[in-house]
């Protein structure tokens, strides 16, 4: 933020998929950590620079997800399934986008888009 005190646009696009349970360095389930928690923390930490722009936009690359968040086992320690983990991370993205859009209404535009699936070698 010292180098860029005003930010006009932020696109949250990082995503990972793993068919086996893996964790981040912080001990979070990998897909939730990369696909949601990283976006959550990064976006919130940039709020002052986004607000300074007066016309900033945050875009969350998401996808439709009907997977419910398992709040009693968010890290899927009890039973892991890669597609469930991915769906939960994307459901969390959508919930975060909706909540942030409401909280920042009139100050910073927040939207989610679904460009379709892309296979990469990220993970």
Coordinates of C-alpha atoms in Angstrom, one line a residue:
X1 CA 0.0 0.0 0.0
X2 CA 3.0 2.3 0.4
X3 CA 3.9 1.9 -3.3
X4 CA 0.2 2.0 -4.4
X5 CA -1.9 4.1 -2.0
X6 CA -4.7 4.3 -4.5
X7 CA -6.0 1.2 -6.2
X8 CA -8.7 1.4 -8.8
X9 CA -9.2 -2.3 -9.5
X10 CA -8.6 -5.7 -7.8
X11 CA -9.3 -9.0 -9.4
X12 CA -9.2 -12.1 -7.1
X13 CA -8.4 -14.9 -9.5
X14 CA -6.1 -17.4 -7.8
X15 CA -7.6 -20.9 -7.4
X16 CA -6.4 -24.4 -6.7
X17 CA -7.8 -27.9 -6.9
X18 CA -6.6 -31.0 -5.1
X19 CA -8.2 -34.4 -5.1
X20 CA -6.3 -35.2 -1.9
X21 CA -6.4 -33.2 1.4
X22 CA -3.5 -30.8 1.6
X23 CA -3.0 -27.8 3.8
X24 CA -1.5 -24.4 3.5
X25 CA 1.5 -23.3 5.6
X26 CA -1.0 -21.9 8.1
X27 CA -2.7 -25.3 8.4
X28 CA -5.9 -24.4 6.5
X29 CA -7.3 -26.9 4.0
X30 CA -5.6 -25.9 0.7
X31 CA -8.5 -25.1 -1.5
X32 CA -10.3 -23.0 1.1
X33 CA -7.0 -21.3 1.9
X34 CA -6.0 -20.4 -1.7
X35 CA -9.5 -20.0 -3.2
X36 CA -11.1 -18.0 -0.5
X37 CA -9.1 -17.1 2.7
X38 CA -6.2 -15.5 0.7
X39 CA -8.7 -13.4 -1.3
X40 CA -10.6 -12.4 1.9
X41 CA -7.5 -11.3 3.7
X42 CA -5.9 -9.5 0.7
X43 CA -9.0 -7.7 -0.3
X44 CA -9.8 -6.5 3.2
X45 CA -6.2 -5.3 3.7
X46 CA -6.5 -3.2 0.6
X47 CA -9.7 -1.4 1.6
X48 CA -8.0 1.9 2.4
X49 CA -6.3 2.1 -1.0
X50 CA -9.5 0.9 -2.8
X51 CA -11.6 3.5 -1.0
X52 CA -9.1 6.2 -1.8
X53 CA -9.7 5.7 -5.5
X54 CA -13.4 6.8 -5.2
X55 CA -14.3 4.5 -8.1
X56 CA -12.6 1.2 -7.3
X57 CA -13.9 -2.1 -8.3
X58 CA -13.3 -5.6 -6.9
X59 CA -14.0 -8.6 -9.1
X60 CA -14.1 -12.1 -7.6
X61 CA -13.7 -14.8 -10.1
X62 CA -16.2 -17.4 -8.9
X63 CA -18.5 -20.0 -10.1
X64 CA -22.0 -21.1 -9.2
X65 CA -21.9 -23.4 -6.2
X66 CA -24.7 -25.2 -4.3
X67 CA -22.2 -26.9 -2.0
X68 CA -23.1 -26.0 1.6
X69 CA -20.4 -24.7 3.9
X70 CA -19.7 -27.4 6.5
X71 CA -19.3 -25.0 9.4
X72 CA -18.7 -27.8 11.8
X73 CA -15.8 -29.2 9.7
X74 CA -14.7 -26.3 7.5
X75 CA -11.3 -27.7 7.0
X76 CA -12.7 -31.1 6.0
X77 CA -10.7 -33.0 8.5
X78 CA -13.4 -35.6 9.1
X79 CA -14.1 -36.6 5.5
X80 CA -12.3 -35.1 2.6
X81 CA -13.5 -34.9 -1.0
X82 CA -11.8 -32.6 -3.5
X83 CA -15.0 -31.5 -5.3
X84 CA -16.7 -30.8 -2.0
X85 CA -13.7 -28.7 -0.9
X86 CA -13.7 -26.8 -4.2
X87 CA -17.4 -26.2 -4.0
X88 CA -17.2 -25.0 -0.5
X89 CA -14.4 -22.6 -1.4
X90 CA -16.4 -21.2 -4.2
X91 CA -19.6 -20.9 -2.1
X92 CA -17.5 -19.0 0.4
X93 CA -16.3 -16.7 -2.4
X94 CA -19.9 -15.9 -3.3
X95 CA -21.0 -15.3 0.3
X96 CA -18.0 -13.0 0.8
X97 CA -18.8 -11.1 -2.5
X98 CA -22.4 -10.5 -1.5
X99 CA -21.5 -9.4 2.0
X100 CA -18.7 -7.1 0.9
X101 CA -20.9 -5.6 -1.8
X102 CA -23.4 -4.7 0.8
X103 CA -20.8 -3.4 3.3
X104 CA -19.0 -1.3 0.8
X105 CA -22.1 -0.2 -1.1
X106 CA -21.7 3.4 -2.5
X107 CA -17.9 3.3 -1.9
X108 CA -16.4 0.3 -3.7
X109 CA -18.1 -1.8 -6.3
X110 CA -17.8 -5.6 -5.7
X111 CA -18.9 -8.2 -8.2
X112 CA -18.4 -11.9 -8.9
X113 CA -18.1 -13.3 -12.4
X114 CA -17.9 -16.8 -13.7
X115 CA -15.7 -17.0 -16.9
X116 CA -15.9 -20.8 -17.0
X117 CA -13.4 -23.5 -16.0
X118 CA -9.7 -23.4 -17.0
X119 CA -7.2 -26.2 -16.4
X120 CA -3.8 -24.9 -15.2
X121 CA -0.8 -26.4 -13.5
X122 CA -1.1 -24.2 -10.4
X123 CA -1.4 -27.2 -8.1

